[in-house]
């Protein structure tokens, strides 16, 4: 009787809707957290690398050669020439993050260069990378020195700005590609975790809880079949776990623009992905959620109490994380064999979808595999409901 | 009189874990919880299973409720075998235990509808049944209150009503009053008296002698999984003197008598007889 599946499913759903606290913590909170965490990380990261626009870097120099002066004058660098005796003092200041950079040229630098002396003269550039200004100044000074070096012995140049490609324009990745790559790296893994924890909050109470309270026995003496009860429970929990997963993905994706810097992303991910991508994504997410729910249901049915069921959840989470990591490690792949492995296939599929490389066949394989796994698990759950050892273990 | 329950040579063993085996000090990791038990009960009668802790009462009740399968033997519930037609058996029985704790998040009303649906009742039949049960139990006043906010007595009333949504003709009740406070226990004994008045066939297990003596037509004494004595209350207690007739005002009007201990039967109470049998069977002094 399909009807019974629906009845049981409806009850699972109303349990969560009835319990505002549970609803908030399982459905709303993960998404909210993802959004807040990622927005904060994004803002913090921008602040971390930022140096104020009109900042003039403090550059101490020993034996600064005249020939370099015109090159350095073009940049916001304030050169302070010092004697060798003062080196230690400046290094101390650098260590205390009070100044930006120190250059030490060997005596007679110009002559040594002109004579192509062997060994070649060495220029030391001291900085402290924990100070943003110092890190930036180091990069700037080093690049100026390299430019000077290249000018001395020009064999060929690399990535000189041309009409065709302005500064930095040699990177052909589009804004969308970069976005896709980063989202693809961050989202699948977090989705796995949040979706899993969503299921974990629901399954133990729903199955082990009923066992503990004795209501499962009441359920099992109704004429409803074990299979209907098992399916109803899995689908009921699944609906909520899915809502929770979708919310957390949404939270992460909406926070992406701020994570990537407002300059890069246009702020609306719907400019990047089309409806087809979202349909595929939803299919993958749904099927993965079913795998999680059915897996956790098995353990909840096996456990004697809610507490025991919750204690099983942690090791399974580890397993899920390992599968997720392996998937991330493999990254973008066309090899369909990888898509036969549940959980990992979801990570792989999501990476591909976000990287604008959705492979419909791979997604279909993923969904088919996951649905099969969930069906097998629910068949096992049905058997467990029928097994007296499981229901009345002492 | 129609035989409503026929229990034939029921045997049930459990495999034990090492720990359980040590705990029970058994030579083998197997316990025979129910050992070749046979008895029958008749329509409209109350059959009481009496026995010490671990005797196997709950196991027998669960087998009758199709929650456990016997290793051998069979039971017919209103003509249906628990082994071959468990689903038909489930339609005929209501299985109650005091271990049942309803979900906190739901109202009695919701749970009632939920179980009515699983029992395949149509809406009008379910509504009629709900009116009837909520009326007799006085659930109407708290039908829309979540279980978490109900008192013990209210919860018990709700559990009872929900366990018999489908109006089963046979009620299987494991330890009806065990662990309940006096007021809640009263709710349960009132329920049993009422069910008996309505002509339900009842099988219950209990430690409480008074409940058995006043309510049961037949009694089975289970010790260590075996049926040590079985028969009508009179045949077990022996010649009886001034026993209250069934359905008498003694307990219908004063149901609290039911929980209060034993009536005299020729000088010996059921309690005395039980301890005699227990001593004879186990060889232990009490
Ligand atoms: N699932 C199980 N696994 C192992 N042993 C069990 C199981 N269920 C019951 N037993 C054992 O079978 C025996 C009979 O148990 P049962 O619960 O039927 O007794 P009871 O008469 O209901 O006792 P009580 O008065 O304590 O409720 C006990 O020794 C019990 O430990
Ligand atoms: Mg018991």
Short mmCIF file of N, CA and C in Angstrom, two decimals, chain A residues 55-184:
data_model
loop_
_atom_site.label_atom_id
_atom_site.label_comp_id
_atom_site.label_asym_id
_atom_site.label_seq_id
_atom_site.Cartn_x
_atom_site.Cartn_y
_atom_site.Cartn_z
N UNK A 55 49.75 54.20 -0.02
CA UNK A 55 50.84 53.92 0.91
C UNK A 55 52.19 53.99 0.19
N UNK A 56 53.20 54.60 0.85
CA UNK A 56 54.54 54.65 0.28
C UNK A 56 55.43 53.72 1.09
N UNK A 57 56.01 52.71 0.41
CA UNK A 57 56.78 51.70 1.13
C UNK A 57 58.11 52.27 1.61
N UNK A 58 58.49 51.89 2.83
CA UNK A 58 59.77 52.31 3.40
C UNK A 58 60.84 51.32 2.97
N UNK A 59 61.78 51.78 2.13
CA UNK A 59 62.82 50.88 1.64
C UNK A 59 64.18 51.37 2.13
N UNK A 60 64.82 50.61 3.02
CA UNK A 60 66.18 50.94 3.45
C UNK A 60 67.15 50.31 2.48
N UNK A 61 68.22 51.00 2.14
CA UNK A 61 69.16 50.45 1.17
C UNK A 61 70.59 50.75 1.58
N UNK A 62 71.44 49.75 1.42
CA UNK A 62 72.88 49.92 1.65
C UNK A 62 73.55 49.84 0.29
N UNK A 63 74.28 50.88 -0.07
CA UNK A 63 75.01 50.89 -1.34
C UNK A 63 74.08 50.92 -2.53
N UNK A 64 72.99 51.70 -2.45
CA UNK A 64 72.01 51.75 -3.53
C UNK A 64 72.64 52.32 -4.80
N UNK A 65 72.67 51.54 -5.91
CA UNK A 65 73.37 52.01 -7.11
C UNK A 65 72.57 53.08 -7.85
N UNK A 66 73.25 54.10 -8.36
CA UNK A 66 72.63 55.19 -9.10
C UNK A 66 71.78 54.69 -10.25
N UNK A 67 72.31 53.66 -10.94
CA UNK A 67 71.66 53.17 -12.15
C UNK A 67 70.23 52.71 -11.90
N UNK A 68 69.93 52.30 -10.65
CA UNK A 68 68.60 51.80 -10.35
C UNK A 68 67.59 52.91 -10.05
N UNK A 69 68.11 54.07 -9.73
CA UNK A 69 67.26 55.15 -9.25
C UNK A 69 66.06 55.46 -10.15
N UNK A 70 66.25 55.60 -11.49
CA UNK A 70 65.09 55.95 -12.32
C UNK A 70 63.98 54.89 -12.24
N UNK A 71 64.37 53.61 -12.24
CA UNK A 71 63.40 52.51 -12.18
C UNK A 71 62.58 52.57 -10.90
N UNK A 72 63.29 52.80 -9.78
CA UNK A 72 62.63 52.82 -8.48
C UNK A 72 61.78 54.06 -8.27
N UNK A 73 62.16 55.15 -8.96
CA UNK A 73 61.46 56.41 -8.76
C UNK A 73 60.02 56.34 -9.27
N UNK A 74 59.75 55.42 -10.22
CA UNK A 74 58.41 55.33 -10.79
C UNK A 74 57.40 54.72 -9.81
N UNK A 75 57.91 54.04 -8.78
CA UNK A 75 57.03 53.30 -7.86
C UNK A 75 56.88 54.04 -6.53
N UNK A 76 55.83 53.73 -5.79
CA UNK A 76 55.64 54.40 -4.49
C UNK A 76 56.62 53.87 -3.45
N UNK A 77 57.89 54.10 -3.71
CA UNK A 77 58.92 53.60 -2.80
C UNK A 77 59.69 54.79 -2.23
N UNK A 78 59.86 54.78 -0.94
CA UNK A 78 60.64 55.83 -0.31
C UNK A 78 61.98 55.23 0.09
N UNK A 79 63.06 55.58 -0.68
CA UNK A 79 64.37 54.98 -0.46
C UNK A 79 65.11 55.73 0.63
N UNK A 80 65.57 55.00 1.63
CA UNK A 80 66.36 55.62 2.70
C UNK A 80 67.73 54.95 2.69
N UNK A 81 68.75 55.70 2.27
CA UNK A 81 70.09 55.09 2.21
C UNK A 81 70.70 55.08 3.60
N UNK A 82 71.28 53.92 3.95
CA UNK A 82 71.90 53.80 5.27
C UNK A 82 73.28 53.19 5.11
N UNK A 83 74.05 53.21 6.19
CA UNK A 83 75.39 52.61 6.16
C UNK A 83 75.32 51.17 6.66
N UNK A 84 76.41 50.44 6.42
CA UNK A 84 76.43 49.04 6.84
C UNK A 84 76.22 48.89 8.34
N UNK A 85 76.66 49.89 9.09
CA UNK A 85 76.57 49.81 10.54
C UNK A 85 75.11 49.77 11.01
N UNK A 86 74.23 50.32 10.16
CA UNK A 86 72.83 50.42 10.59
C UNK A 86 71.99 49.19 10.24
N UNK A 87 72.61 48.23 9.51
CA UNK A 87 71.86 47.06 9.03
C UNK A 87 71.13 46.33 10.16
N UNK A 88 71.87 46.03 11.22
CA UNK A 88 71.27 45.26 12.31
C UNK A 88 70.04 45.95 12.90
N UNK A 89 70.15 47.29 13.02
CA UNK A 89 69.02 48.06 13.57
C UNK A 89 67.78 47.93 12.72
N UNK A 90 67.96 48.00 11.40
CA UNK A 90 66.81 47.89 10.49
C UNK A 90 66.22 46.48 10.53
N UNK A 91 67.12 45.49 10.57
CA UNK A 91 66.63 44.11 10.65
C UNK A 91 65.75 43.93 11.88
N UNK A 92 66.20 44.57 12.98
CA UNK A 92 65.42 44.50 14.22
C UNK A 92 64.02 45.10 14.00
N UNK A 93 64.02 46.25 13.32
CA UNK A 93 62.73 46.90 13.03
C UNK A 93 61.83 46.00 12.18
N UNK A 94 62.47 45.32 11.21
CA UNK A 94 61.70 44.41 10.35
C UNK A 94 61.10 43.28 11.18
N UNK A 95 61.94 42.73 12.05
CA UNK A 95 61.48 41.63 12.87
C UNK A 95 60.30 42.06 13.73
N UNK A 96 60.31 43.33 14.12
CA UNK A 96 59.21 43.84 14.94
C UNK A 96 58.08 44.40 14.08
N UNK A 97 58.15 44.17 12.80
CA UNK A 97 57.12 44.56 11.85
C UNK A 97 56.90 46.07 11.85
N UNK A 98 58.00 46.83 11.98
CA UNK A 98 57.85 48.27 12.04
C UNK A 98 58.19 48.96 10.72
N UNK A 99 58.92 48.25 9.86
CA UNK A 99 59.22 48.85 8.57
C UNK A 99 59.06 47.79 7.49
N UNK A 100 59.35 48.17 6.20
CA UNK A 100 58.90 47.31 5.12
C UNK A 100 59.98 46.44 4.49
N UNK A 101 61.10 47.03 4.10
CA UNK A 101 62.06 46.21 3.39
C UNK A 101 63.48 46.79 3.50
N UNK A 102 64.46 45.90 3.39
CA UNK A 102 65.87 46.32 3.45
C UNK A 102 66.62 45.67 2.30
N UNK A 103 67.32 46.51 1.49
CA UNK A 103 68.12 45.96 0.39
C UNK A 103 69.59 46.18 0.72
N UNK A 104 70.39 45.14 0.55
CA UNK A 104 71.83 45.28 0.79
C UNK A 104 72.58 44.95 -0.49
N UNK A 105 73.21 45.99 -1.09
CA UNK A 105 74.00 45.77 -2.31
C UNK A 105 75.46 45.63 -1.92
N UNK A 106 76.19 44.75 -2.60
CA UNK A 106 77.62 44.67 -2.32
C UNK A 106 78.30 45.98 -2.75
N UNK A 107 79.42 46.28 -2.12
CA UNK A 107 80.16 47.50 -2.53
C UNK A 107 80.58 47.34 -3.99
N UNK A 108 80.66 48.45 -4.74
CA UNK A 108 81.05 48.44 -6.15
C UNK A 108 80.11 47.58 -7.00
N UNK A 109 78.86 47.57 -6.68
CA UNK A 109 77.89 46.74 -7.39
C UNK A 109 77.94 46.99 -8.89
N UNK A 110 77.89 48.30 -9.29
CA UNK A 110 77.88 48.64 -10.71
C UNK A 110 79.09 48.08 -11.44
N UNK A 111 80.27 48.25 -10.81
CA UNK A 111 81.49 47.77 -11.47
C UNK A 111 81.49 46.26 -11.63
N UNK A 112 81.10 45.57 -10.56
CA UNK A 112 81.07 44.10 -10.61
C UNK A 112 80.13 43.63 -11.71
N UNK A 113 78.98 44.29 -11.84
CA UNK A 113 78.02 43.90 -12.87
C UNK A 113 78.62 44.13 -14.25
N UNK A 114 79.21 45.32 -14.41
CA UNK A 114 79.78 45.66 -15.72
C UNK A 114 80.87 44.67 -16.11
N UNK A 115 81.66 44.22 -15.14
CA UNK A 115 82.76 43.31 -15.43
C UNK A 115 82.30 41.86 -15.52
N UNK A 116 80.97 41.62 -15.33
CA UNK A 116 80.44 40.24 -15.33
C UNK A 116 81.25 39.34 -14.43
N UNK A 117 81.48 39.82 -13.19
CA UNK A 117 82.34 39.11 -12.25
C UNK A 117 81.78 37.74 -11.90
N UNK A 118 82.70 36.80 -11.62
CA UNK A 118 82.32 35.46 -11.15
C UNK A 118 82.98 35.24 -9.79
N UNK A 119 82.27 34.83 -8.76
CA UNK A 119 80.80 34.68 -8.74
C UNK A 119 80.10 36.02 -8.86
N UNK A 120 78.88 35.99 -9.39
CA UNK A 120 78.13 37.22 -9.62
C UNK A 120 77.79 37.87 -8.29
N UNK A 121 77.74 39.18 -8.26
CA UNK A 121 77.40 39.86 -7.00
C UNK A 121 75.97 39.51 -6.55
N UNK A 122 75.78 39.44 -5.26
CA UNK A 122 74.48 39.04 -4.72
C UNK A 122 73.81 40.21 -4.01
N UNK A 123 72.52 40.43 -4.34
CA UNK A 123 71.76 41.49 -3.67
C UNK A 123 70.83 40.83 -2.65
N UNK A 124 70.88 41.30 -1.40
CA UNK A 124 70.00 40.73 -0.39
C UNK A 124 68.78 41.62 -0.22
N UNK A 125 67.59 40.98 -0.18
CA UNK A 125 66.36 41.73 0.10
C UNK A 125 65.73 41.13 1.35
N UNK A 126 65.69 41.92 2.42
CA UNK A 126 65.13 41.43 3.68
C UNK A 126 63.72 41.98 3.87
N UNK A 127 62.81 41.10 4.33
CA UNK A 127 61.43 41.57 4.57
C UNK A 127 60.81 40.74 5.69
N UNK A 128 59.60 41.10 6.05
CA UNK A 128 58.85 40.31 7.03
C UNK A 128 57.45 40.07 6.46
N UNK A 129 57.21 38.83 6.05
CA UNK A 129 55.98 38.54 5.31
C UNK A 129 54.72 38.58 6.16
N UNK A 130 54.87 38.67 7.47
CA UNK A 130 53.65 38.77 8.27
C UNK A 130 53.12 40.19 8.29
N UNK A 131 53.89 41.12 7.74
CA UNK A 131 53.40 42.49 7.61
C UNK A 131 53.02 42.69 6.14
N UNK A 132 51.72 43.02 5.91
CA UNK A 132 51.22 43.15 4.54
C UNK A 132 52.10 44.06 3.70
N UNK A 133 52.43 45.25 4.25
CA UNK A 133 53.21 46.24 3.51
C UNK A 133 54.58 45.68 3.17
N UNK A 134 55.16 44.94 4.10
CA UNK A 134 56.48 44.39 3.88
C UNK A 134 56.45 43.34 2.76
N UNK A 135 55.41 42.49 2.78
CA UNK A 135 55.30 41.46 1.76
C UNK A 135 55.15 42.10 0.38
N UNK A 136 54.29 43.11 0.31
CA UNK A 136 54.06 43.78 -0.95
C UNK A 136 55.34 44.48 -1.44
N UNK A 137 56.01 45.15 -0.52
CA UNK A 137 57.23 45.89 -0.88
C UNK A 137 58.30 44.92 -1.38
N UNK A 138 58.40 43.78 -0.72
CA UNK A 138 59.37 42.77 -1.13
C UNK A 138 59.11 42.34 -2.57
N UNK A 139 57.80 42.08 -2.86
CA UNK A 139 57.46 41.63 -4.21
C UNK A 139 57.81 42.70 -5.24
N UNK A 140 57.49 43.93 -4.87
CA UNK A 140 57.72 45.03 -5.79
C UNK A 140 59.21 45.24 -6.05
N UNK A 141 59.98 45.28 -4.99
CA UNK A 141 61.41 45.51 -5.10
C UNK A 141 62.07 44.38 -5.89
N UNK A 142 61.68 43.14 -5.58
CA UNK A 142 62.26 41.99 -6.27
C UNK A 142 61.96 42.06 -7.76
N UNK A 143 60.70 42.43 -8.08
CA UNK A 143 60.37 42.46 -9.50
C UNK A 143 61.14 43.58 -10.21
N UNK A 144 61.37 44.69 -9.50
CA UNK A 144 62.15 45.77 -10.11
C UNK A 144 63.59 45.32 -10.37
N UNK A 145 64.13 44.60 -9.41
CA UNK A 145 65.50 44.11 -9.57
C UNK A 145 65.58 43.14 -10.74
N UNK A 146 64.57 42.30 -10.85
CA UNK A 146 64.57 41.35 -11.96
C UNK A 146 64.47 42.07 -13.30
N UNK A 147 63.65 43.09 -13.30
CA UNK A 147 63.48 43.86 -14.52
C UNK A 147 64.83 44.48 -14.93
N UNK A 148 65.52 44.99 -13.95
CA UNK A 148 66.84 45.59 -14.21
C UNK A 148 67.80 44.53 -14.73
N UNK A 149 67.75 43.35 -14.10
CA UNK A 149 68.60 42.23 -14.48
C UNK A 149 68.34 41.82 -15.92
N UNK A 150 67.07 41.74 -16.26
CA UNK A 150 66.70 41.36 -17.61
C UNK A 150 67.19 42.40 -18.61
N UNK A 151 67.08 43.65 -18.24
CA UNK A 151 67.52 44.73 -19.12
C UNK A 151 69.02 44.65 -19.41
N UNK A 152 69.76 44.13 -18.47
CA UNK A 152 71.20 44.01 -18.64
C UNK A 152 71.56 42.95 -19.68
N UNK A 153 70.85 41.86 -19.68
CA UNK A 153 71.17 40.78 -20.61
C UNK A 153 69.89 40.28 -21.25
N UNK A 154 69.32 41.06 -22.15
CA UNK A 154 68.02 40.72 -22.71
C UNK A 154 68.15 39.70 -23.84
N UNK A 155 67.72 38.48 -23.56
CA UNK A 155 67.70 37.46 -24.59
C UNK A 155 66.30 37.36 -25.19
N UNK A 156 65.30 37.30 -24.31
CA UNK A 156 63.90 37.38 -24.77
C UNK A 156 63.07 37.88 -23.59
N UNK A 157 61.86 38.31 -23.87
CA UNK A 157 61.02 38.77 -22.77
C UNK A 157 59.79 37.87 -22.62
N UNK A 158 59.19 37.94 -21.45
CA UNK A 158 58.01 37.11 -21.19
C UNK A 158 56.84 38.00 -20.80
N UNK A 159 55.71 37.76 -21.44
CA UNK A 159 54.49 38.46 -21.05
C UNK A 159 54.65 39.97 -20.94
N UNK A 160 55.39 40.55 -21.93
CA UNK A 160 55.42 42.01 -21.97
C UNK A 160 54.02 42.50 -22.30
N UNK A 161 53.56 43.56 -21.66
CA UNK A 161 52.24 44.08 -22.03
C UNK A 161 52.23 44.49 -23.50
N UNK A 162 51.18 44.07 -24.23
CA UNK A 162 51.04 44.47 -25.64
C UNK A 162 49.66 45.08 -25.81
N UNK A 163 49.36 45.50 -27.03
CA UNK A 163 48.01 46.05 -27.28
C UNK A 163 46.96 44.97 -27.04
N UNK A 164 47.34 43.74 -27.46
CA UNK A 164 46.39 42.65 -27.43
C UNK A 164 46.09 42.21 -26.00
N UNK A 165 47.15 42.11 -25.19
CA UNK A 165 46.97 41.66 -23.81
C UNK A 165 47.57 42.69 -22.87
N UNK A 166 46.69 43.36 -22.18
CA UNK A 166 47.18 44.36 -21.23
C UNK A 166 47.79 43.65 -20.03
N UNK A 167 48.22 44.41 -19.06
CA UNK A 167 48.85 43.85 -17.87
C UNK A 167 48.02 42.71 -17.28
N UNK A 168 48.61 41.55 -17.11
CA UNK A 168 47.89 40.43 -16.49
C UNK A 168 46.91 39.77 -17.42
N UNK A 169 46.81 40.25 -18.64
CA UNK A 169 45.79 39.76 -19.55
C UNK A 169 46.15 38.47 -20.25
N UNK A 170 47.30 37.92 -19.94
CA UNK A 170 47.70 36.67 -20.61
C UNK A 170 46.97 35.45 -20.07
N UNK A 171 46.31 35.60 -18.87
CA UNK A 171 45.55 34.49 -18.31
C UNK A 171 44.22 34.42 -19.03
N UNK A 172 44.00 33.33 -19.80
CA UNK A 172 42.81 33.25 -20.63
C UNK A 172 41.59 32.73 -19.88
N UNK A 173 41.76 32.30 -18.62
CA UNK A 173 40.61 31.85 -17.84
C UNK A 173 39.67 33.01 -17.68
N UNK A 174 38.36 32.76 -17.92
CA UNK A 174 37.41 33.85 -17.76
C UNK A 174 37.08 33.96 -16.28
N UNK A 175 36.45 35.07 -15.96
CA UNK A 175 36.01 35.29 -14.59
C UNK A 175 35.16 34.11 -14.13
N UNK A 176 34.28 33.67 -15.01
CA UNK A 176 33.37 32.58 -14.66
C UNK A 176 34.14 31.30 -14.37
N UNK A 177 35.19 31.06 -15.18
CA UNK A 177 35.96 29.83 -14.97
C UNK A 177 36.60 29.81 -13.59
N UNK A 178 37.19 30.94 -13.23
CA UNK A 178 37.84 31.01 -11.93
C UNK A 178 36.81 30.80 -10.83
N UNK A 179 35.66 31.46 -11.01
CA UNK A 179 34.58 31.31 -10.05
C UNK A 179 34.19 29.84 -9.93
N UNK A 180 33.98 29.22 -11.07
CA UNK A 180 33.55 27.82 -11.09
C UNK A 180 34.56 26.92 -10.41
N UNK A 181 35.83 27.21 -10.65
CA UNK A 181 36.86 26.35 -10.09
C UNK A 181 36.86 26.45 -8.56
N UNK A 182 36.75 27.69 -8.09
CA UNK A 182 36.81 27.87 -6.64
C UNK A 182 35.56 27.31 -5.96
N UNK A 183 34.40 27.61 -6.55
CA UNK A 183 33.17 27.06 -5.98
C UNK A 183 33.23 25.54 -6.00
N UNK A 184 33.72 25.00 -7.10
CA UNK A 184 33.80 23.55 -7.24
C UNK A 184 34.73 22.94 -6.22
#
